[in-house]
mmCIF file with all atom_site columns, C-alpha atoms in Angstrom:
data_model
loop_
_atom_site.group_PDB
_atom_site.id
_atom_site.type_symbol
_atom_site.label_atom_id
_atom_site.label_alt_id
_atom_site.label_comp_id
_atom_site.label_asym_id
_atom_site.label_entity_id
_atom_site.label_seq_id
_atom_site.pdbx_PDB_ins_code
_atom_site.Cartn_x
_atom_site.Cartn_y
_atom_site.Cartn_z
_atom_site.occupancy
_atom_site.B_iso_or_equiv
_atom_site.pdbx_formal_charge
_atom_site.auth_seq_id
_atom_site.auth_comp_id
_atom_site.auth_asym_id
_atom_site.auth_atom_id
_atom_site.pdbx_PDB_model_num
ATOM 1   C CA . GLY A 1 1   ? 1.262  -49.298 -120.088 1.00 53.00 ? 1   GLY A CA 1
ATOM 2   C CA . GLU A 1 2   ? 1.990  -50.426 -116.593 1.00 74.00 ? 2   GLU A CA 1
ATOM 3   C CA . ILE A 1 3   ? 5.526  -50.989 -115.369 1.00 80.00 ? 3   ILE A CA 1
ATOM 4   C CA . THR A 1 4   ? 5.456  -53.849 -112.880 1.00 86.00 ? 4   THR A CA 1
ATOM 5   C CA . ALA A 1 5   ? 7.666  -53.875 -109.792 1.00 87.00 ? 5   ALA A CA 1
ATOM 6   C CA . ASP A 1 6   ? 9.762  -56.763 -111.141 1.00 90.00 ? 6   ASP A CA 1
ATOM 7   C CA . LYS A 1 7   ? 10.457 -54.834 -114.386 1.00 91.00 ? 7   LYS A CA 1
ATOM 8   C CA . ALA A 1 8   ? 11.166 -51.460 -112.727 1.00 95.00 ? 8   ALA A CA 1
ATOM 9   C CA . THR A 1 9   ? 14.630 -50.871 -114.152 1.00 97.00 ? 9   THR A CA 1
ATOM 10  C CA . MET A 1 10  ? 15.556 -47.324 -115.136 1.00 97.00 ? 10  MET A CA 1
ATOM 11  C CA . GLY A 1 11  ? 18.449 -46.148 -117.239 1.00 98.00 ? 11  GLY A CA 1
ATOM 12  C CA . TYR A 1 12  ? 20.398 -42.914 -116.977 1.00 98.00 ? 12  TYR A CA 1
ATOM 13  C CA . VAL A 1 13  ? 22.665 -41.419 -119.646 1.00 98.00 ? 13  VAL A CA 1
ATOM 14  C CA . GLY A 1 14  ? 25.281 -39.263 -117.929 1.00 97.00 ? 14  GLY A CA 1
ATOM 15  C CA . ALA A 1 15  ? 27.880 -37.044 -119.514 1.00 96.00 ? 15  ALA A CA 1
ATOM 16  C CA . PHE A 1 16  ? 30.713 -37.368 -116.974 1.00 96.00 ? 16  PHE A CA 1
ATOM 17  C CA . THR A 1 17  ? 31.314 -38.851 -113.525 1.00 95.00 ? 17  THR A CA 1
ATOM 18  C CA . PHE A 1 18  ? 31.154 -35.328 -112.070 1.00 93.00 ? 18  PHE A CA 1
ATOM 19  C CA . ALA A 1 19  ? 29.340 -34.456 -108.841 1.00 89.00 ? 19  ALA A CA 1
ATOM 20  C CA . GLU A 1 20  ? 26.689 -32.492 -110.768 1.00 86.00 ? 20  GLU A CA 1
ATOM 21  C CA . VAL A 1 21  ? 25.782 -35.534 -112.862 1.00 93.00 ? 21  VAL A CA 1
ATOM 22  C CA . MET A 1 22  ? 26.018 -37.971 -109.961 1.00 94.00 ? 22  MET A CA 1
ATOM 23  C CA . SER A 1 23  ? 23.771 -35.847 -107.742 1.00 88.00 ? 23  SER A CA 1
ATOM 24  C CA . GLY A 1 24  ? 21.288 -35.644 -110.622 1.00 89.00 ? 24  GLY A CA 1
ATOM 25  C CA . TYR A 1 25  ? 21.021 -39.381 -111.116 1.00 94.00 ? 25  TYR A CA 1
ATOM 26  C CA . THR A 1 26  ? 21.038 -40.003 -107.373 1.00 94.00 ? 26  THR A CA 1
ATOM 27  C CA . SER A 1 27  ? 18.090 -37.663 -106.839 1.00 88.00 ? 27  SER A CA 1
ATOM 28  C CA . PHE A 1 28  ? 16.283 -39.194 -109.825 1.00 91.00 ? 28  PHE A CA 1
ATOM 29  C CA . TYR A 1 29  ? 16.822 -42.671 -108.375 1.00 95.00 ? 29  TYR A CA 1
ATOM 30  C CA . LEU A 1 30  ? 15.759 -41.695 -104.845 1.00 91.00 ? 30  LEU A CA 1
ATOM 31  C CA . GLY A 1 31  ? 12.623 -40.018 -106.171 1.00 86.00 ? 31  GLY A CA 1
ATOM 32  C CA . ALA A 1 32  ? 11.682 -43.119 -108.138 1.00 89.00 ? 32  ALA A CA 1
ATOM 33  C CA . LYS A 1 33  ? 12.502 -45.385 -105.186 1.00 91.00 ? 33  LYS A CA 1
ATOM 34  C CA . SER A 1 34  ? 10.188 -43.339 -102.960 1.00 84.00 ? 34  SER A CA 1
ATOM 35  C CA . VAL A 1 35  ? 7.221  -44.494 -105.077 1.00 84.00 ? 35  VAL A CA 1
ATOM 36  C CA . CYS A 1 36  ? 8.581  -47.866 -106.287 1.00 89.00 ? 36  CYS A CA 1
ATOM 37  C CA . PRO A 1 37  ? 10.854 -49.521 -103.684 1.00 92.00 ? 37  PRO A CA 1
ATOM 38  C CA . SER A 1 38  ? 11.910 -52.294 -106.092 1.00 94.00 ? 38  SER A CA 1
ATOM 39  C CA . VAL A 1 39  ? 13.307 -49.919 -108.743 1.00 96.00 ? 39  VAL A CA 1
ATOM 40  C CA . THR A 1 40  ? 16.885 -50.368 -109.908 1.00 97.00 ? 40  THR A CA 1
ATOM 41  C CA . MET A 1 41  ? 18.946 -48.119 -112.155 1.00 98.00 ? 41  MET A CA 1
ATOM 42  C CA . ASP A 1 42  ? 21.792 -48.587 -114.616 1.00 98.00 ? 42  ASP A CA 1
ATOM 43  C CA . VAL A 1 43  ? 23.961 -45.609 -115.584 1.00 98.00 ? 43  VAL A CA 1
ATOM 44  C CA . LYS A 1 44  ? 26.034 -45.179 -118.750 1.00 98.00 ? 44  LYS A CA 1
ATOM 45  C CA . PHE A 1 45  ? 28.503 -42.324 -119.226 1.00 98.00 ? 45  PHE A CA 1
ATOM 46  C CA . THR A 1 46  ? 29.429 -40.751 -122.560 1.00 97.00 ? 46  THR A CA 1
ATOM 47  C CA . GLY A 1 47  ? 32.507 -38.720 -121.558 1.00 96.00 ? 47  GLY A CA 1
ATOM 48  C CA . SER A 1 48  ? 31.077 -35.624 -123.277 1.00 95.00 ? 48  SER A CA 1
ATOM 49  C CA . TRP A 1 49  ? 28.485 -32.946 -122.574 1.00 92.00 ? 49  TRP A CA 1
ATOM 50  C CA . TYR A 1 50  ? 27.225 -33.151 -126.149 1.00 94.00 ? 50  TYR A CA 1
ATOM 51  C CA . ASP A 1 51  ? 27.817 -36.256 -128.229 1.00 96.00 ? 51  ASP A CA 1
ATOM 52  C CA . GLU A 1 52  ? 24.589 -37.301 -129.886 1.00 97.00 ? 52  GLU A CA 1
ATOM 53  C CA . LYS A 1 53  ? 26.022 -40.566 -131.211 1.00 98.00 ? 53  LYS A CA 1
ATOM 54  C CA . ALA A 1 54  ? 27.397 -41.622 -127.799 1.00 98.00 ? 54  ALA A CA 1
ATOM 55  C CA . GLU A 1 55  ? 24.164 -40.621 -126.079 1.00 97.00 ? 55  GLU A CA 1
ATOM 56  C CA . LYS A 1 56  ? 22.133 -42.662 -128.583 1.00 98.00 ? 56  LYS A CA 1
ATOM 57  C CA . GLU A 1 57  ? 24.426 -45.667 -128.087 1.00 98.00 ? 57  GLU A CA 1
ATOM 58  C CA . ALA A 1 58  ? 24.170 -45.386 -124.300 1.00 98.00 ? 58  ALA A CA 1
ATOM 59  C CA . ALA A 1 59  ? 20.358 -45.226 -124.442 1.00 98.00 ? 59  ALA A CA 1
ATOM 60  C CA . GLN A 1 60  ? 20.233 -48.168 -126.847 1.00 98.00 ? 60  GLN A CA 1
ATOM 61  C CA . ALA A 1 61  ? 22.452 -50.217 -124.505 1.00 98.00 ? 61  ALA A CA 1
ATOM 62  C CA . LEU A 1 62  ? 20.270 -49.334 -121.515 1.00 98.00 ? 62  LEU A CA 1
ATOM 63  C CA . ILE A 1 63  ? 17.104 -50.334 -123.369 1.00 98.00 ? 63  ILE A CA 1
ATOM 64  C CA . ALA A 1 64  ? 18.740 -53.573 -124.544 1.00 98.00 ? 64  ALA A CA 1
ATOM 65  C CA . GLY A 1 65  ? 19.623 -54.226 -120.893 1.00 97.00 ? 65  GLY A CA 1
ATOM 66  C CA . GLY A 1 66  ? 15.974 -54.051 -119.863 1.00 97.00 ? 66  GLY A CA 1
ATOM 67  C CA . CYS A 1 67  ? 15.485 -50.408 -118.870 1.00 98.00 ? 67  CYS A CA 1
ATOM 68  C CA . VAL A 1 68  ? 11.856 -49.357 -119.185 1.00 97.00 ? 68  VAL A CA 1
ATOM 69  C CA . LEU A 1 69  ? 12.426 -45.649 -118.462 1.00 97.00 ? 69  LEU A CA 1
ATOM 70  C CA . ILE A 1 70  ? 15.399 -43.470 -119.436 1.00 97.00 ? 70  ILE A CA 1
ATOM 71  C CA . SER A 1 71  ? 16.584 -40.155 -118.067 1.00 97.00 ? 71  SER A CA 1
ATOM 72  C CA . GLN A 1 72  ? 19.695 -38.176 -118.842 1.00 96.00 ? 72  GLN A CA 1
ATOM 73  C CA . HIS A 1 73  ? 22.169 -35.523 -117.834 1.00 94.00 ? 73  HIS A CA 1
ATOM 74  C CA . ALA A 1 74  ? 23.531 -34.886 -121.292 1.00 90.00 ? 74  ALA A CA 1
ATOM 75  C CA . ASP A 1 75  ? 22.658 -32.208 -123.782 1.00 87.00 ? 75  ASP A CA 1
ATOM 76  C CA . SER A 1 76  ? 21.690 -33.666 -127.142 1.00 94.00 ? 76  SER A CA 1
ATOM 77  C CA . MET A 1 77  ? 18.510 -35.267 -128.404 1.00 96.00 ? 77  MET A CA 1
ATOM 78  C CA . GLY A 1 78  ? 20.371 -38.599 -128.636 1.00 97.00 ? 78  GLY A CA 1
ATOM 79  C CA . ALA A 1 79  ? 18.752 -40.410 -125.707 1.00 97.00 ? 79  ALA A CA 1
ATOM 80  C CA . PRO A 1 80  ? 15.260 -38.912 -126.094 1.00 97.00 ? 80  PRO A CA 1
ATOM 81  C CA . SER A 1 81  ? 15.159 -39.734 -129.828 1.00 97.00 ? 81  SER A CA 1
ATOM 82  C CA . VAL A 1 82  ? 16.132 -43.355 -129.123 1.00 98.00 ? 82  VAL A CA 1
ATOM 83  C CA . CYS A 1 83  ? 13.388 -43.511 -126.485 1.00 98.00 ? 83  CYS A CA 1
ATOM 84  C CA . GLU A 1 84  ? 10.827 -42.160 -128.935 1.00 98.00 ? 84  GLU A CA 1
ATOM 85  C CA . ALA A 1 85  ? 11.839 -44.719 -131.583 1.00 98.00 ? 85  ALA A CA 1
ATOM 86  C CA . ALA A 1 86  ? 11.667 -47.561 -129.036 1.00 98.00 ? 86  ALA A CA 1
ATOM 87  C CA . SER A 1 87  ? 8.502  -46.316 -127.252 1.00 97.00 ? 87  SER A CA 1
ATOM 88  C CA . ILE A 1 88  ? 10.387 -46.027 -123.953 1.00 97.00 ? 88  ILE A CA 1
ATOM 89  C CA . PRO A 1 89  ? 9.279  -43.208 -121.623 1.00 96.00 ? 89  PRO A CA 1
ATOM 90  C CA . ASN A 1 90  ? 11.915 -40.530 -121.011 1.00 97.00 ? 90  ASN A CA 1
ATOM 91  C CA . VAL A 1 91  ? 12.630 -37.765 -118.543 1.00 96.00 ? 91  VAL A CA 1
ATOM 92  C CA . SER A 1 92  ? 14.704 -35.137 -120.291 1.00 94.00 ? 92  SER A CA 1
ATOM 93  C CA . TYR A 1 93  ? 17.233 -32.627 -119.028 1.00 90.00 ? 93  TYR A CA 1
ATOM 94  C CA . ASN A 1 94  ? 17.404 -28.842 -119.389 1.00 88.00 ? 94  ASN A CA 1
ATOM 95  C CA . GLY A 1 95  ? 14.318 -28.513 -121.540 1.00 87.00 ? 95  GLY A CA 1
ATOM 96  C CA . SER A 1 96  ? 11.225 -30.164 -122.853 1.00 91.00 ? 96  SER A CA 1
ATOM 97  C CA . THR A 1 97  ? 11.582 -32.633 -125.705 1.00 94.00 ? 97  THR A CA 1
ATOM 98  C CA . ILE A 1 98  ? 7.818  -32.965 -126.178 1.00 94.00 ? 98  ILE A CA 1
ATOM 99  C CA . GLU A 1 99  ? 7.870  -31.635 -129.746 1.00 94.00 ? 99  GLU A CA 1
ATOM 100 C CA . ALA A 1 100 ? 10.376 -34.261 -130.906 1.00 95.00 ? 100 ALA A CA 1
ATOM 101 C CA . CYS A 1 101 ? 9.196  -37.008 -128.553 1.00 96.00 ? 101 CYS A CA 1
ATOM 102 C CA . PRO A 1 102 ? 5.427  -36.552 -128.066 1.00 97.00 ? 102 PRO A CA 1
ATOM 103 C CA . ASN A 1 103 ? 4.820  -40.232 -127.333 1.00 97.00 ? 103 ASN A CA 1
ATOM 104 C CA . THR A 1 104 ? 7.523  -40.761 -124.699 1.00 97.00 ? 104 THR A CA 1
ATOM 105 C CA . PHE A 1 105 ? 8.487  -37.438 -123.061 1.00 97.00 ? 105 PHE A CA 1
ATOM 106 C CA . ILE A 1 106 ? 7.190  -37.213 -119.470 1.00 95.00 ? 106 ILE A CA 1
ATOM 107 C CA . VAL A 1 107 ? 8.877  -34.187 -117.873 1.00 94.00 ? 107 VAL A CA 1
ATOM 108 C CA . SER A 1 108 ? 12.199 -32.361 -117.734 1.00 93.00 ? 108 SER A CA 1
ATOM 109 C CA . SER A 1 109 ? 14.125 -30.551 -115.073 1.00 89.00 ? 109 SER A CA 1
ATOM 110 C CA . ARG A 1 110 ? 16.237 -27.531 -115.854 1.00 89.00 ? 110 ARG A CA 1
ATOM 111 C CA . ILE A 1 111 ? 18.615 -25.298 -113.989 1.00 88.00 ? 111 ILE A CA 1
ATOM 112 C CA . ASN A 1 112 ? 17.551 -21.740 -113.183 1.00 93.00 ? 112 ASN A CA 1
ATOM 113 C CA . TRP A 1 113 ? 20.690 -19.735 -112.453 1.00 94.00 ? 113 TRP A CA 1
ATOM 114 C CA . ALA A 1 114 ? 18.845 -16.600 -111.254 1.00 97.00 ? 114 ALA A CA 1
ATOM 115 C CA . PRO A 1 115 ? 18.760 -17.556 -107.530 1.00 96.00 ? 115 PRO A CA 1
ATOM 116 C CA . TYR A 1 116 ? 22.506 -18.210 -107.550 1.00 96.00 ? 116 TYR A CA 1
ATOM 117 C CA . PHE A 1 117 ? 23.312 -14.933 -109.303 1.00 97.00 ? 117 PHE A CA 1
ATOM 118 C CA . LYS A 1 118 ? 21.058 -13.071 -106.866 1.00 97.00 ? 118 LYS A CA 1
ATOM 119 C CA . TYR A 1 119 ? 22.830 -14.753 -103.943 1.00 96.00 ? 119 TYR A CA 1
ATOM 120 C CA . MET A 1 120 ? 26.281 -13.911 -105.369 1.00 96.00 ? 120 MET A CA 1
ATOM 121 C CA . ILE A 1 121 ? 25.446 -10.281 -106.077 1.00 97.00 ? 121 ILE A CA 1
ATOM 122 C CA . GLU A 1 122 ? 23.763 -9.683  -102.732 1.00 97.00 ? 122 GLU A CA 1
ATOM 123 C CA . THR A 1 123 ? 26.626 -11.387 -100.868 1.00 97.00 ? 123 THR A CA 1
ATOM 124 C CA . ALA A 1 124 ? 29.254 -9.373  -102.735 1.00 97.00 ? 124 ALA A CA 1
ATOM 125 C CA . MET A 1 125 ? 27.351 -6.114  -102.234 1.00 98.00 ? 125 MET A CA 1
ATOM 126 C CA . SER A 1 126 ? 27.132 -6.748  -98.485  1.00 98.00 ? 126 SER A CA 1
ATOM 127 C CA . GLY A 1 127 ? 30.855 -7.569  -98.270  1.00 98.00 ? 127 GLY A CA 1
ATOM 128 C CA . GLY A 1 128 ? 30.255 -11.221 -97.444  1.00 98.00 ? 128 GLY A CA 1
ATOM 129 C CA . THR A 1 129 ? 32.112 -14.275 -98.656  1.00 97.00 ? 129 THR A CA 1
ATOM 130 C CA . ILE A 1 130 ? 30.504 -16.180 -101.508 1.00 96.00 ? 130 ILE A CA 1
ATOM 131 C CA . ALA A 1 131 ? 30.272 -19.866 -100.610 1.00 95.00 ? 131 ALA A CA 1
ATOM 132 C CA . THR A 1 132 ? 32.313 -22.097 -102.902 1.00 92.00 ? 132 THR A CA 1
ATOM 133 C CA . ASP A 1 133 ? 29.750 -24.907 -102.724 1.00 87.00 ? 133 ASP A CA 1
ATOM 134 C CA . TRP A 1 134 ? 26.377 -23.149 -102.840 1.00 90.00 ? 134 TRP A CA 1
ATOM 135 C CA . THR A 1 135 ? 23.599 -25.394 -104.087 1.00 85.00 ? 135 THR A CA 1
ATOM 136 C CA . GLY A 1 136 ? 19.975 -24.541 -104.656 1.00 88.00 ? 136 GLY A CA 1
ATOM 137 C CA . GLY A 1 137 ? 17.131 -26.893 -105.351 1.00 84.00 ? 137 GLY A CA 1
ATOM 138 C CA . ILE A 1 138 ? 13.399 -26.751 -105.932 1.00 82.00 ? 138 ILE A CA 1
ATOM 139 C CA . LYS A 1 139 ? 12.849 -24.846 -102.680 1.00 82.00 ? 139 LYS A CA 1
ATOM 140 C CA . GLU A 1 140 ? 15.202 -22.058 -103.788 1.00 88.00 ? 140 GLU A CA 1
ATOM 141 C CA . GLY A 1 141 ? 13.894 -22.011 -107.366 1.00 90.00 ? 141 GLY A CA 1
ATOM 142 C CA . SER A 1 142 ? 17.204 -23.251 -108.790 1.00 92.00 ? 142 SER A CA 1
ATOM 143 C CA . VAL A 1 143 ? 15.613 -26.442 -110.115 1.00 88.00 ? 143 VAL A CA 1
ATOM 144 C CA . VAL A 1 144 ? 12.531 -26.003 -112.273 1.00 89.00 ? 144 VAL A CA 1
ATOM 145 C CA . LEU A 1 145 ? 10.319 -28.607 -113.909 1.00 90.00 ? 145 LEU A CA 1
ATOM 146 C CA . THR A 1 146 ? 8.879  -28.192 -117.387 1.00 88.00 ? 146 THR A CA 1
ATOM 147 C CA . GLY A 1 147 ? 5.279  -28.981 -118.092 1.00 88.00 ? 147 GLY A CA 1
ATOM 148 C CA . ILE A 1 148 ? 4.283  -32.611 -117.704 1.00 92.00 ? 148 ILE A CA 1
ATOM 149 C CA . ASN A 1 149 ? 3.131  -34.555 -120.737 1.00 94.00 ? 149 ASN A CA 1
ATOM 150 C CA . LEU A 1 150 ? -0.151 -35.846 -119.347 1.00 93.00 ? 150 LEU A CA 1
ATOM 151 C CA . ASP A 1 151 ? -0.570 -38.117 -122.378 1.00 93.00 ? 151 ASP A CA 1
ATOM 152 C CA . VAL A 1 152 ? 2.482  -40.143 -121.274 1.00 93.00 ? 152 VAL A CA 1
ATOM 153 C CA . ALA A 1 153 ? 2.814  -39.647 -117.502 1.00 91.00 ? 153 ALA A CA 1
ATOM 154 C CA . ALA A 1 154 ? 1.051  -42.093 -115.221 1.00 87.00 ? 154 ALA A CA 1
ATOM 155 C CA . GLU A 1 155 ? -2.259 -40.986 -113.755 1.00 88.00 ? 155 GLU A CA 1
ATOM 156 C CA . GLY A 1 156 ? -1.643 -38.931 -110.625 1.00 88.00 ? 156 GLY A CA 1
ATOM 157 C CA . THR A 1 157 ? 1.877  -37.840 -111.633 1.00 87.00 ? 157 THR A CA 1
ATOM 158 C CA . LEU A 1 158 ? 1.041  -34.138 -111.842 1.00 89.00 ? 158 LEU A CA 1
ATOM 159 C CA . GLU A 1 159 ? -0.663 -34.201 -108.457 1.00 91.00 ? 159 GLU A CA 1
ATOM 160 C CA . ALA A 1 160 ? 2.214  -36.147 -106.861 1.00 85.00 ? 160 ALA A CA 1
ATOM 161 C CA . ILE A 1 161 ? 4.809  -33.732 -108.250 1.00 84.00 ? 161 ILE A CA 1
ATOM 162 C CA . ASN A 1 162 ? 2.834  -30.690 -107.110 1.00 87.00 ? 162 ASN A CA 1
ATOM 163 C CA . THR A 1 163 ? 2.488  -32.202 -103.619 1.00 88.00 ? 163 THR A CA 1
ATOM 164 C CA . ALA A 1 164 ? 6.219  -33.005 -103.452 1.00 81.00 ? 164 ALA A CA 1
ATOM 165 C CA . ILE A 1 165 ? 7.182  -29.494 -104.592 1.00 81.00 ? 165 ILE A CA 1
ATOM 166 C CA . ALA A 1 166 ? 4.923  -27.969 -101.938 1.00 86.00 ? 166 ALA A CA 1
ATOM 167 C CA . GLN A 1 167 ? 6.499  -30.244 -99.309  1.00 85.00 ? 167 GLN A CA 1
ATOM 168 C CA . PHE A 1 168 ? 10.031 -29.356 -100.497 1.00 76.00 ? 168 PHE A CA 1
ATOM 169 C CA . LYS A 1 169 ? 9.230  -25.652 -100.274 1.00 79.00 ? 169 LYS A CA 1
ATOM 170 C CA . ALA A 1 170 ? 7.745  -26.119 -96.815  1.00 83.00 ? 170 ALA A CA 1
ATOM 171 C CA . GLY A 1 171 ? 10.741 -28.194 -95.712  1.00 78.00 ? 171 GLY A CA 1
ATOM 172 C CA . THR A 1 172 ? 8.569  -31.189 -94.804  1.00 81.00 ? 172 THR A CA 1
ATOM 173 C CA . LEU A 1 173 ? 9.594  -33.726 -97.464  1.00 70.00 ? 173 LEU A CA 1
ATOM 174 C CA . ASN A 1 174 ? 12.257 -36.289 -96.617  1.00 65.00 ? 174 ASN A CA 1
ATOM 175 C CA . VAL A 1 175 ? 13.013 -38.662 -99.503  1.00 55.00 ? 175 VAL A CA 1
ATOM 176 C CA . PHE A 1 176 ? 15.432 -40.682 -97.389  1.00 51.00 ? 176 PHE A CA 1
ATOM 177 C CA . ASN A 1 177 ? 12.676 -42.418 -95.394  1.00 48.00 ? 177 ASN A CA 1
#
C-alpha cells in the first residue's frame, strides 16, 4: 500500500549507541528524507549485537508507536520476523531475509570488508601508515546492497537505487541538500 506523508514514521532497531550503528541509522534516515521530507524516525536500542527477544520487543514497540517501516542494525531475525507477522515492510542488515520474510523484506545492506583489507595490505606493503578511521561506502565497494524484493518495494525503487549508486560512484550525489 501507499504510505502517506503524514504517516511516514520509520523505526530502527539498533544494537548499541556506537558510531557504526548511529551512522547507519543516520544514513538510512537521510536517504528516506531525500525522497519523503516529512519522514520521522524512532530508534530503539537492544544493548546487544544478537538478542532475538530484545530485537523482537524493540520492533513491536516501534510498530505499536506508529512506525510503518522498520530497519535494523542488529543481527538476529527478531525485527524482520516481527515485521513479517505484522505486515510491516523491513530493510534488513547484513543479508537478505527474503526467504523468511517474503511479504515484507525490501532490501538489505551488508558490509564488504575486502576494500578495507586491500587498503590495509597495500598501505602496509608500501610502508605507509594505516588510517585509524578509514571508512568506505558504496563508492569504494565497502557497502553492498542485496537484491531488491520487487514484490514489496515501491514502483521505481530499483531504478532510484541504481541511479543513486551511479551518482555516489561518480561523486555527484549530495544527500544533504
